[in-house]
PDB file of C-alpha atoms and ligand atoms in Angstrom:
ATOM      1  CA  MET A  21     -20.457 -61.852 -32.675  1.00  0.00           C
ATOM      2  CA  GLU A  22     -22.171 -64.353 -30.434  1.00  0.00           C
ATOM      3  CA  LEU A  23     -24.060 -63.535 -27.255  1.00  0.00           C
ATOM      4  CA  ILE A  24     -23.594 -66.233 -24.642  1.00  0.00           C
ATOM      5  CA  LEU A  25     -25.486 -66.628 -21.380  1.00  0.00           C
ATOM      6  CA  GLU A  26     -23.838 -68.947 -18.908  1.00  0.00           C
ATOM      7  CA  LYS A  27     -25.789 -70.394 -16.014  1.00  0.00           C
ATOM      8  CA  ILE A  28     -27.765 -67.251 -15.222  1.00  0.00           C
ATOM      9  CA  ASN A  29     -29.635 -67.340 -11.917  1.00  0.00           C
ATOM     10  CA  HIS A  30     -31.562 -64.414 -10.566  1.00  0.00           C
ATOM     11  CA  SER A  31     -33.633 -63.681  -7.468  1.00  0.00           C
ATOM     12  CA  TYR A  32     -35.484 -60.634  -6.233  1.00  0.00           C
ATOM     13  CA  GLY A  33     -34.999 -60.777  -2.464  1.00  0.00           C
ATOM     14  CA  ASP A  34     -35.738 -64.377  -1.596  1.00  0.00           C
ATOM     15  CA  MET A  35     -37.917 -64.949  -4.680  1.00  0.00           C
ATOM     16  CA  PRO A  36     -36.042 -66.914  -7.341  1.00  0.00           C
ATOM     17  CA  VAL A  37     -36.993 -65.654 -10.816  1.00  0.00           C
ATOM     18  CA  LEU A  38     -34.536 -67.318 -13.195  1.00  0.00           C
ATOM     19  CA  THR A  39     -32.794 -70.655 -12.787  1.00  0.00           C
ATOM     20  CA  ASP A  40     -29.786 -71.916 -14.683  1.00  0.00           C
ATOM     21  CA  ILE A  41     -30.316 -70.134 -18.003  1.00  0.00           C
ATOM     22  CA  SER A  42     -27.622 -71.039 -20.535  1.00  0.00           C
ATOM     23  CA  LEU A  43     -28.249 -69.853 -24.052  1.00  0.00           C
ATOM     24  CA  SER A  44     -26.559 -68.308 -27.056  1.00  0.00           C
ATOM     25  CA  VAL A  45     -27.650 -65.966 -29.834  1.00  0.00           C
ATOM     26  CA  GLY A  46     -25.488 -66.398 -32.900  1.00  0.00           C
ATOM     27  CA  SER A  47     -24.658 -63.869 -35.551  1.00  0.00           C
ATOM     28  CA  GLY A  48     -27.676 -63.278 -37.806  1.00  0.00           C
ATOM     29  CA  GLU A  49     -29.915 -65.379 -35.597  1.00  0.00           C
ATOM     30  CA  ILE A  50     -33.308 -64.450 -34.150  1.00  0.00           C
ATOM     31  CA  VAL A  51     -33.932 -66.282 -30.895  1.00  0.00           C
ATOM     32  CA  CYS A  52     -37.468 -65.960 -29.561  1.00  0.00           C
ATOM     33  CA  VAL A  53     -38.184 -66.505 -25.875  1.00  0.00           C
ATOM     34  CA  VAL A  54     -41.681 -67.584 -24.901  1.00  0.00           C
ATOM     35  CA  GLY A  55     -43.067 -68.508 -21.510  1.00  0.00           C
ATOM     36  CA  PRO A  56     -45.964 -67.842 -19.158  1.00  0.00           C
ATOM     37  CA  SER A  57     -46.537 -64.472 -17.502  1.00  0.00           C
ATOM     38  CA  GLY A  58     -44.082 -63.672 -14.781  1.00  0.00           C
ATOM     39  CA  CYS A  59     -41.564 -66.385 -15.712  1.00  0.00           C
ATOM     40  CA  GLY A  60     -38.749 -63.837 -15.943  1.00  0.00           C
ATOM     41  CA  LYS A  61     -38.527 -63.065 -19.688  1.00  0.00           C
ATOM     42  CA  SER A  62     -38.170 -59.299 -19.296  1.00  0.00           C
ATOM     43  CA  THR A  63     -35.799 -59.791 -16.384  1.00  0.00           C
ATOM     44  CA  LEU A  64     -33.646 -61.965 -18.621  1.00  0.00           C
ATOM     45  CA  LEU A  65     -33.578 -59.265 -21.310  1.00  0.00           C
ATOM     46  CA  ARG A  66     -32.638 -56.613 -18.737  1.00  0.00           C
ATOM     47  CA  ILE A  67     -29.807 -58.851 -17.540  1.00  0.00           C
ATOM     48  CA  ILE A  68     -28.556 -59.311 -21.117  1.00  0.00           C
ATOM     49  CA  GLY A  69     -28.702 -55.550 -21.666  1.00  0.00           C
ATOM     50  CA  GLY A  70     -26.744 -54.892 -18.466  1.00  0.00           C
ATOM     51  CA  LEU A  71     -29.664 -53.079 -16.799  1.00  0.00           C
ATOM     52  CA  GLU A  72     -29.611 -55.675 -14.014  1.00  0.00           C
ATOM     53  CA  ARG A  73     -26.821 -57.785 -12.649  1.00  0.00           C
ATOM     54  CA  PRO A  74     -27.699 -61.463 -12.285  1.00  0.00           C
ATOM     55  CA  THR A  75     -27.436 -63.063  -8.858  1.00  0.00           C
ATOM     56  CA  SER A  76     -25.019 -65.491 -10.493  1.00  0.00           C
ATOM     57  CA  GLY A  77     -23.868 -66.458 -13.965  1.00  0.00           C
ATOM     58  CA  GLU A  78     -22.433 -64.471 -16.825  1.00  0.00           C
ATOM     59  CA  VAL A  79     -23.395 -62.660 -20.011  1.00  0.00           C
ATOM     60  CA  LEU A  80     -20.554 -62.864 -22.512  1.00  0.00           C
ATOM     61  CA  MET A  81     -19.931 -61.570 -26.011  1.00  0.00           C
ATOM     62  CA  SER A  82     -17.661 -63.623 -28.191  1.00  0.00           C
ATOM     63  CA  GLY A  83     -16.104 -62.462 -31.438  1.00  0.00           C
ATOM     64  CA  GLU A  84     -16.058 -59.137 -33.237  1.00  0.00           C
ATOM     65  CA  PRO A  85     -19.118 -56.860 -33.392  1.00  0.00           C
ATOM     66  CA  PRO A  86     -20.479 -56.131 -36.886  1.00  0.00           C
ATOM     67  CA  ALA A  87     -18.522 -53.574 -38.908  1.00  0.00           C
ATOM     68  CA  ASP A  88     -19.571 -49.999 -38.045  1.00  0.00           C
ATOM     69  CA  SER A  89     -21.434 -51.145 -34.948  1.00  0.00           C
ATOM     70  CA  LEU A  90     -21.890 -48.201 -32.585  1.00  0.00           C
ATOM     71  CA  ASN A  91     -23.570 -50.178 -29.799  1.00  0.00           C
ATOM     72  CA  PRO A  92     -23.304 -53.922 -29.246  1.00  0.00           C
ATOM     73  CA  LEU A  93     -26.795 -54.120 -27.745  1.00  0.00           C
ATOM     74  CA  THR A  94     -29.890 -52.047 -28.310  1.00  0.00           C
ATOM     75  CA  TYR A  95     -33.484 -52.297 -27.121  1.00  0.00           C
ATOM     76  CA  VAL A  96     -36.836 -52.218 -28.876  1.00  0.00           C
ATOM     77  CA  PHE A  97     -39.654 -51.796 -26.342  1.00  0.00           C
ATOM     78  CA  GLN A  98     -43.347 -52.561 -26.482  1.00  0.00           C
ATOM     79  CA  ASP A  99     -44.265 -48.899 -25.902  1.00  0.00           C
ATOM     80  CA  PHE A 100     -41.925 -47.550 -28.631  1.00  0.00           C
ATOM     81  CA  ALA A 101     -40.144 -45.110 -26.241  1.00  0.00           C
ATOM     82  CA  LEU A 102     -40.018 -42.256 -28.770  1.00  0.00           C
ATOM     83  CA  LEU A 103     -39.419 -38.640 -27.794  1.00  0.00           C
ATOM     84  CA  PRO A 104     -42.664 -36.819 -28.654  1.00  0.00           C
ATOM     85  CA  TRP A 105     -40.944 -33.480 -29.316  1.00  0.00           C
ATOM     86  CA  ARG A 106     -38.607 -34.947 -31.914  1.00  0.00           C
ATOM     87  CA  THR A 107     -39.491 -35.832 -35.475  1.00  0.00           C
ATOM     88  CA  VAL A 108     -39.062 -39.319 -36.885  1.00  0.00           C
ATOM     89  CA  GLU A 109     -35.652 -38.330 -38.184  1.00  0.00           C
ATOM     90  CA  GLY A 110     -34.804 -36.591 -34.903  1.00  0.00           C
ATOM     91  CA  ASN A 111     -35.654 -39.726 -32.919  1.00  0.00           C
ATOM     92  CA  VAL A 112     -33.311 -41.803 -35.062  1.00  0.00           C
ATOM     93  CA  ARG A 113     -30.584 -39.150 -34.973  1.00  0.00           C
ATOM     94  CA  LEU A 114     -30.728 -39.046 -31.186  1.00  0.00           C
ATOM     95  CA  VAL A 115     -28.942 -42.365 -30.737  1.00  0.00           C
ATOM     96  CA  LEU A 116     -26.206 -41.320 -33.150  1.00  0.00           C
ATOM     97  CA  GLU A 117     -25.529 -37.981 -31.491  1.00  0.00           C
ATOM     98  CA  ASP A 118     -23.579 -39.469 -28.589  1.00  0.00           C
ATOM     99  CA  HIS A 119     -21.109 -41.074 -30.957  1.00  0.00           C
ATOM    100  CA  ARG A 120     -18.236 -39.177 -32.433  1.00  0.00           C
ATOM    101  CA  ILE A 121     -19.150 -39.667 -36.021  1.00  0.00           C
ATOM    102  CA  GLY A 122     -19.238 -36.917 -38.596  1.00  0.00           C
ATOM    103  CA  ARG A 123     -22.404 -35.167 -39.774  1.00  0.00           C
ATOM    104  CA  GLU A 124     -22.097 -36.749 -43.146  1.00  0.00           C
ATOM    105  CA  ARG A 125     -22.046 -40.288 -41.781  1.00  0.00           C
ATOM    106  CA  VAL A 126     -24.958 -39.517 -39.445  1.00  0.00           C
ATOM    107  CA  GLY A 127     -26.934 -38.266 -42.447  1.00  0.00           C
ATOM    108  CA  ALA A 128     -26.079 -41.339 -44.484  1.00  0.00           C
ATOM    109  CA  VAL A 129     -27.018 -43.742 -41.669  1.00  0.00           C
ATOM    110  CA  VAL A 130     -30.313 -41.952 -41.019  1.00  0.00           C
ATOM    111  CA  ASP A 131     -31.207 -41.931 -44.722  1.00  0.00           C
ATOM    112  CA  ASP A 132     -30.343 -45.613 -45.006  1.00  0.00           C
ATOM    113  CA  VAL A 133     -32.406 -46.836 -42.044  1.00  0.00           C
ATOM    114  CA  LEU A 134     -35.381 -44.620 -42.903  1.00  0.00           C
ATOM    115  CA  ALA A 135     -35.335 -46.041 -46.429  1.00  0.00           C
ATOM    116  CA  ARG A 136     -35.026 -49.620 -45.190  1.00  0.00           C
ATOM    117  CA  THR A 137     -37.951 -49.145 -42.794  1.00  0.00           C
ATOM    118  CA  LYS A 138     -39.977 -47.295 -45.463  1.00  0.00           C
ATOM    119  CA  LEU A 139     -40.114 -44.133 -43.384  1.00  0.00           C
ATOM    120  CA  THR A 140     -38.345 -41.696 -45.696  1.00  0.00           C
ATOM    121  CA  GLU A 141     -41.490 -39.744 -46.516  1.00  0.00           C
ATOM    122  CA  PHE A 142     -42.366 -39.514 -42.806  1.00  0.00           C
ATOM    123  CA  ALA A 143     -38.954 -38.154 -41.743  1.00  0.00           C
ATOM    124  CA  ALA A 144     -40.408 -34.788 -40.684  1.00  0.00           C
ATOM    125  CA  ALA A 145     -43.492 -36.210 -38.933  1.00  0.00           C
ATOM    126  CA  TYR A 146     -43.893 -36.235 -35.151  1.00  0.00           C
ATOM    127  CA  PRO A 147     -44.758 -39.409 -33.208  1.00  0.00           C
ATOM    128  CA  ARG A 148     -48.264 -38.081 -32.404  1.00  0.00           C
ATOM    129  CA  GLN A 149     -49.011 -38.038 -36.132  1.00  0.00           C
ATOM    130  CA  LEU A 150     -48.132 -41.713 -36.569  1.00  0.00           C
ATOM    131  CA  SER A 151     -50.085 -44.930 -36.026  1.00  0.00           C
ATOM    132  CA  GLY A 152     -48.784 -47.485 -33.515  1.00  0.00           C
ATOM    133  CA  GLY A 153     -47.277 -49.594 -36.279  1.00  0.00           C
ATOM    134  CA  MET A 154     -45.434 -46.624 -37.738  1.00  0.00           C
ATOM    135  CA  LYS A 155     -44.148 -45.625 -34.309  1.00  0.00           C
ATOM    136  CA  GLN A 156     -42.734 -49.090 -33.820  1.00  0.00           C
ATOM    137  CA  ARG A 157     -41.063 -48.873 -37.224  1.00  0.00           C
ATOM    138  CA  VAL A 158     -39.363 -45.688 -36.044  1.00  0.00           C
ATOM    139  CA  ALA A 159     -38.169 -47.516 -32.930  1.00  0.00           C
ATOM    140  CA  ILE A 160     -36.855 -50.357 -35.108  1.00  0.00           C
ATOM    141  CA  ALA A 161     -35.130 -47.848 -37.431  1.00  0.00           C
ATOM    142  CA  ARG A 162     -33.527 -46.231 -34.382  1.00  0.00           C
ATOM    143  CA  ALA A 163     -32.316 -49.603 -33.109  1.00  0.00           C
ATOM    144  CA  LEU A 164     -30.914 -50.604 -36.500  1.00  0.00           C
ATOM    145  CA  SER A 165     -29.128 -47.281 -36.948  1.00  0.00           C
ATOM    146  CA  VAL A 166     -26.409 -48.271 -34.473  1.00  0.00           C
ATOM    147  CA  ASN A 167     -25.899 -51.567 -36.302  1.00  0.00           C
ATOM    148  CA  PRO A 168     -26.076 -53.572 -33.069  1.00  0.00           C
ATOM    149  CA  ALA A 169     -24.620 -57.020 -32.567  1.00  0.00           C
ATOM    150  CA  VAL A 170     -27.905 -58.077 -30.938  1.00  0.00           C
ATOM    151  CA  MET A 171     -31.261 -56.314 -30.768  1.00  0.00           C
ATOM    152  CA  LEU A 172     -33.093 -56.908 -27.510  1.00  0.00           C
ATOM    153  CA  MET A 173     -36.780 -56.878 -28.353  1.00  0.00           C
ATOM    154  CA  ASP A 174     -39.274 -56.940 -25.478  1.00  0.00           C
ATOM    155  CA  GLU A 175     -42.709 -57.802 -26.884  1.00  0.00           C
ATOM    156  CA  PRO A 176     -42.273 -55.204 -29.636  1.00  0.00           C
ATOM    157  CA  LEU A 177     -45.558 -55.997 -31.380  1.00  0.00           C
ATOM    158  CA  SER A 178     -47.841 -56.737 -28.464  1.00  0.00           C
ATOM    159  CA  ALA A 179     -49.348 -53.226 -28.273  1.00  0.00           C
ATOM    160  CA  LEU A 180     -50.468 -53.446 -31.906  1.00  0.00           C
ATOM    161  CA  ASP A 181     -53.597 -54.876 -33.503  1.00  0.00           C
ATOM    162  CA  SER A 182     -53.252 -58.188 -35.297  1.00  0.00           C
ATOM    163  CA  GLN A 183     -53.192 -56.778 -38.849  1.00  0.00           C
ATOM    164  CA  THR A 184     -50.497 -54.262 -37.973  1.00  0.00           C
ATOM    165  CA  ARG A 185     -48.591 -57.044 -36.232  1.00  0.00           C
ATOM    166  CA  ASP A 186     -48.695 -59.133 -39.406  1.00  0.00           C
ATOM    167  CA  LEU A 187     -47.449 -56.222 -41.503  1.00  0.00           C
ATOM    168  CA  LEU A 188     -44.616 -55.491 -39.101  1.00  0.00           C
ATOM    169  CA  MET A 189     -43.589 -59.150 -39.018  1.00  0.00           C
ATOM    170  CA  ASP A 190     -43.311 -59.027 -42.816  1.00  0.00           C
ATOM    171  CA  ASP A 191     -41.268 -55.822 -42.491  1.00  0.00           C
ATOM    172  CA  LEU A 192     -38.952 -57.393 -39.919  1.00  0.00           C
ATOM    173  CA  ILE A 193     -38.346 -60.366 -42.200  1.00  0.00           C
ATOM    174  CA  GLU A 194     -37.650 -58.091 -45.141  1.00  0.00           C
ATOM    175  CA  LEU A 195     -35.206 -56.089 -43.006  1.00  0.00           C
ATOM    176  CA  TRP A 196     -33.496 -59.261 -41.815  1.00  0.00           C
ATOM    177  CA  THR A 197     -33.243 -60.528 -45.399  1.00  0.00           C
ATOM    178  CA  GLN A 198     -31.580 -57.259 -46.495  1.00  0.00           C
ATOM    179  CA  VAL A 199     -29.151 -56.989 -43.589  1.00  0.00           C
ATOM    180  CA  ARG A 200     -29.015 -59.939 -41.216  1.00  0.00           C
ATOM    181  CA  PHE A 201     -29.385 -58.760 -37.667  1.00  0.00           C
ATOM    182  CA  SER A 202     -29.380 -60.828 -34.483  1.00  0.00           C
ATOM    183  CA  ALA A 203     -32.148 -60.542 -31.959  1.00  0.00           C
ATOM    184  CA  CYS A 204     -33.314 -61.898 -28.661  1.00  0.00           C
ATOM    185  CA  TYR A 205     -37.052 -61.482 -29.065  1.00  0.00           C
ATOM    186  CA  ILE A 206     -39.441 -61.845 -26.133  1.00  0.00           C
ATOM    187  CA  THR A 207     -43.057 -62.583 -26.927  1.00  0.00           C
ATOM    188  CA  HIS A 208     -46.244 -64.076 -25.510  1.00  0.00           C
ATOM    189  CA  ASN A 209     -47.450 -64.766 -28.986  1.00  0.00           C
ATOM    190  CA  LEU A 210     -46.545 -68.216 -30.289  1.00  0.00           C
ATOM    191  CA  ALA A 211     -47.546 -67.368 -33.884  1.00  0.00           C
ATOM    192  CA  GLU A 212     -45.067 -64.493 -33.775  1.00  0.00           C
ATOM    193  CA  ALA A 213     -42.329 -66.756 -32.426  1.00  0.00           C
ATOM    194  CA  VAL A 214     -42.945 -69.332 -35.146  1.00  0.00           C
ATOM    195  CA  ARG A 215     -42.943 -66.626 -37.836  1.00  0.00           C
ATOM    196  CA  LEU A 216     -39.777 -64.864 -36.685  1.00  0.00           C
ATOM    197  CA  GLY A 217     -37.609 -67.225 -34.673  1.00  0.00           C
ATOM    198  CA  HIS A 218     -34.763 -69.372 -35.926  1.00  0.00           C
ATOM    199  CA  ARG A 219     -34.867 -70.926 -32.487  1.00  0.00           C
ATOM    200  CA  ILE A 220     -37.587 -70.692 -29.878  1.00  0.00           C
ATOM    201  CA  VAL A 221     -36.712 -70.952 -26.216  1.00  0.00           C
ATOM    202  CA  VAL A 222     -39.613 -72.240 -24.128  1.00  0.00           C
ATOM    203  CA  MET A 223     -39.420 -71.233 -20.489  1.00  0.00           C
ATOM    204  CA  SER A 224     -41.194 -72.783 -17.534  1.00  0.00           C
ATOM    205  CA  ARG A 225     -43.219 -70.708 -15.106  1.00  0.00           C
ATOM    206  CA  ARG A 226     -41.355 -68.835 -12.381  1.00  0.00           C
ATOM    207  CA  PRO A 227     -38.631 -69.467 -11.468  1.00  0.00           C
ATOM    208  CA  GLY A 228     -38.073 -69.535 -15.208  1.00  0.00           C
ATOM    209  CA  ARG A 229     -35.840 -72.280 -16.503  1.00  0.00           C
ATOM    210  CA  ILE A 230     -35.395 -73.427 -20.080  1.00  0.00           C
ATOM    211  CA  ARG A 231     -37.829 -76.263 -20.778  1.00  0.00           C
ATOM    212  CA  ASP A 232     -36.906 -76.743 -24.393  1.00  0.00           C
ATOM    213  CA  ILE A 233     -35.342 -75.061 -27.394  1.00  0.00           C
ATOM    214  CA  VAL A 234     -37.148 -75.631 -30.688  1.00  0.00           C
ATOM    215  CA  GLU A 235     -35.230 -75.003 -33.873  1.00  0.00           C
ATOM    216  CA  ILE A 236     -37.114 -74.112 -37.056  1.00  0.00           C
ATOM    217  CA  ASP A 237     -35.109 -74.711 -40.194  1.00  0.00           C
ATOM    218  CA  ILE A 238     -37.654 -73.317 -42.680  1.00  0.00           C
ATOM    219  CA  PRO A 239     -36.146 -70.038 -43.995  1.00  0.00           C
ATOM    220  CA  LEU A 240     -37.973 -66.990 -42.613  1.00  0.00           C
ATOM    221  CA  SER A 241     -39.075 -65.714 -46.008  1.00  0.00           C
ATOM    222  CA  GLU A 242     -40.520 -69.118 -46.949  1.00  0.00           C
ATOM    223  CA  ARG A 243     -42.556 -69.798 -43.820  1.00  0.00           C
ATOM    224  CA  PRO A 244     -45.885 -68.467 -45.185  1.00  0.00           C
ATOM    225  CA  GLY A 245     -45.623 -71.237 -47.801  1.00  0.00           C
ATOM    226  CA  PHE A 246     -45.552 -73.921 -45.076  1.00  0.00           C
ATOM    227  CA  PRO A 247     -48.746 -73.322 -43.081  1.00  0.00           C
ATOM    228  CA  THR A 248     -49.194 -76.955 -42.037  1.00  0.00           C
ATOM    229  CA  GLU A 249     -45.645 -77.307 -40.746  1.00  0.00           C
ATOM    230  CA  THR A 250     -45.645 -73.975 -38.892  1.00  0.00           C
ATOM    231  CA  ALA A 251     -49.085 -74.687 -37.369  1.00  0.00           C
ATOM    232  CA  ALA A 252     -47.759 -78.043 -36.120  1.00  0.00           C
ATOM    233  CA  ILE A 253     -44.755 -76.336 -34.475  1.00  0.00           C
ATOM    234  CA  GLN A 254     -47.063 -73.778 -32.880  1.00  0.00           C
ATOM    235  CA  ARG A 255     -49.294 -76.575 -31.520  1.00  0.00           C
ATOM    236  CA  ARG A 256     -46.275 -78.359 -30.118  1.00  0.00           C
ATOM    237  CA  LEU A 257     -45.140 -75.162 -28.374  1.00  0.00           C
ATOM    238  CA  TRP A 258     -48.607 -74.606 -26.932  1.00  0.00           C
ATOM    239  CA  GLU A 259     -48.754 -78.183 -25.650  1.00  0.00           C
ATOM    240  CA  MET A 260     -45.480 -77.554 -23.859  1.00  0.00           C
ATOM    241  CA  MET A 261     -46.702 -74.264 -22.414  1.00  0.00           C
ATOM    242  CA  ARG A 262     -50.362 -74.939 -21.639  1.00  0.00           C
ATOM    243  CA  ASP A 263     -50.037 -76.457 -18.180  1.00  0.00           C
ATOM    244  CA  GLU A 264     -47.333 -73.992 -17.150  1.00  0.00           C
ATOM    245  CA  ALA A 265     -49.445 -71.063 -18.366  1.00  0.00           C
ATOM    246  CA  ARG A 266     -52.494 -72.346 -16.489  1.00  0.00           C
ATOM    247  CA  ALA A 267     -50.499 -72.802 -13.290  1.00  0.00           C
ATOM    248  CA  ALA A 268     -48.891 -69.349 -13.669  1.00  0.00           C
ATOM    249  CA  ASP A 269     -52.316 -67.808 -14.221  1.00  0.00           C
ATOM    250  CA  ARG A 270     -53.650 -69.408 -11.048  1.00  0.00           C
ATOM    251  CA  GLU A 271     -50.595 -68.253  -9.099  1.00  0.00           C
ATOM    252  CA  LEU A 272     -51.093 -64.657 -10.241  1.00  0.00           C
ATOM    253  CA  SER A 273     -54.794 -64.691  -9.352  1.00  0.00           C
ATOM    254  CA  ASP A 274     -53.961 -66.147  -5.922  1.00  0.00           C
ATOM    255  CA  VAL A 275     -51.797 -63.093  -5.236  1.00  0.00           C
ATOM    256  CA  ALA A 276     -54.504 -60.619  -6.299  1.00  0.00           C
TER     257      ALA A 276
HETATM  258  N1  LIG B 320     -37.539 -54.995  -9.981  1.00  0.00           N
HETATM  259  C1  LIG B 320     -38.228 -56.023  -9.475  1.00  0.00           C
HETATM  260  N2  LIG B 320     -38.314 -56.225  -8.145  1.00  0.00           N
HETATM  261  C2  LIG B 320     -38.995 -57.265  -7.628  1.00  0.00           C
HETATM  262  N3  LIG B 320     -39.657 -58.181  -8.366  1.00  0.00           N
HETATM  263  C3  LIG B 320     -39.614 -58.034  -9.700  1.00  0.00           C
HETATM  264  C4  LIG B 320     -38.914 -56.953 -10.326  1.00  0.00           C
HETATM  265  N4  LIG B 320     -39.054 -57.063 -11.672  1.00  0.00           N
HETATM  266  C5  LIG B 320     -39.809 -58.165 -11.876  1.00  0.00           C
HETATM  267  N5  LIG B 320     -40.160 -58.731 -10.700  1.00  0.00           N
HETATM  268  C6  LIG B 320     -40.928 -59.974 -10.534  1.00  0.00           C
HETATM  269  O1  LIG B 320     -40.155 -61.002 -11.146  1.00  0.00           O
HETATM  270  C7  LIG B 320     -41.002 -61.912 -11.839  1.00  0.00           C
HETATM  271  C8  LIG B 320     -40.595 -61.957 -13.297  1.00  0.00           C
HETATM  272  O2  LIG B 320     -40.935 -60.717 -13.935  1.00  0.00           O
HETATM  273  P1  LIG B 320     -40.707 -60.448 -15.479  1.00  0.00           P
HETATM  274  O3  LIG B 320     -41.320 -59.124 -15.778  1.00  0.00           O
HETATM  275  O4  LIG B 320     -39.292 -60.661 -15.801  1.00  0.00           O
HETATM  276  O5  LIG B 320     -41.565 -61.625 -16.112  1.00  0.00           O
HETATM  277  P2  LIG B 320     -42.119 -61.781 -17.594  1.00  0.00           P
HETATM  278  O6  LIG B 320     -41.975 -63.215 -17.935  1.00  0.00           O
HETATM  279  O7  LIG B 320     -41.469 -60.779 -18.481  1.00  0.00           O
HETATM  280  O8  LIG B 320     -43.651 -61.410 -17.371  1.00  0.00           O
HETATM  281  P3  LIG B 320     -44.756 -60.944 -18.447  1.00  0.00           P
HETATM  282  O9  LIG B 320     -44.800 -62.036 -19.470  1.00  0.00           O
HETATM  283  O10 LIG B 320     -46.017 -60.881 -17.627  1.00  0.00           O
HETATM  284  O11 LIG B 320     -44.297 -59.621 -18.972  1.00  0.00           O
HETATM  285  C9  LIG B 320     -42.420 -61.419 -11.604  1.00  0.00           C
HETATM  286  O12 LIG B 320     -42.955 -62.129 -10.506  1.00  0.00           O
HETATM  287  C10 LIG B 320     -42.250 -59.961 -11.264  1.00  0.00           C
HETATM  288  O13 LIG B 320     -43.291 -59.517 -10.444  1.00  0.00           O
END
């Protein structure tokens, strides 16, 4: 299944936030979106997820969803959004409970995603007992459990320290290698985008428009073996973003 955005424009009142965004996320593709603060990245994700209706333009899905998909789209948030009174297993189960699938299948799906995210031995733990990285793995397990066509990931690693971020990036790549998922992945962090993205969409400052789309054809699992090439891509992205980021920063401090 392919997610297609056609000429999305969005304004809040008379403030334009997004201009003419046309983009697609193909099956098994991770598309990272980077851009300066306030350029409309989260707004774009909310529009894709149907939480906001764009002022104009369309979000389309083309083709069949993956087999056994229970939800075409699912979110992974920066703050994990786990229910504190539910165990790890209970948090994953939650998203399956609304679907009319038998107990046995629920059990099998939960066991499978907990194993894939290396959480099996923490199934009975509560979120308060887990580190930030582990909590985010639970949120990723929960998202994967519905076998979505596209995961909508809004800065999923930005609340974590850099070592935990590195570990989770490795985990995400391992998960993708096992079962190829599609994702629209918002981040401020260019190293993250270069590690995880098949394509990287660079947005201008607000009103956000697409400045460039950079494709990286080095396979995800092989990127650590190409430090010079990936560093060069990251530098190129930063060169594109630097002036926009500086201008956005000044704009935000003018408001304050
Ligand atoms: N519900 C809303 N009502 C009015 N303005 C909004 C609303 N949501 C976001 N905005 C404004 O729209 C602009 C884009 O916000 P958005 O959160 O999408 O940007 P972003 O690129 O995700 O920012 P950041 O990188 O800082 O998270 C900002 O100026 C923000 O203040």
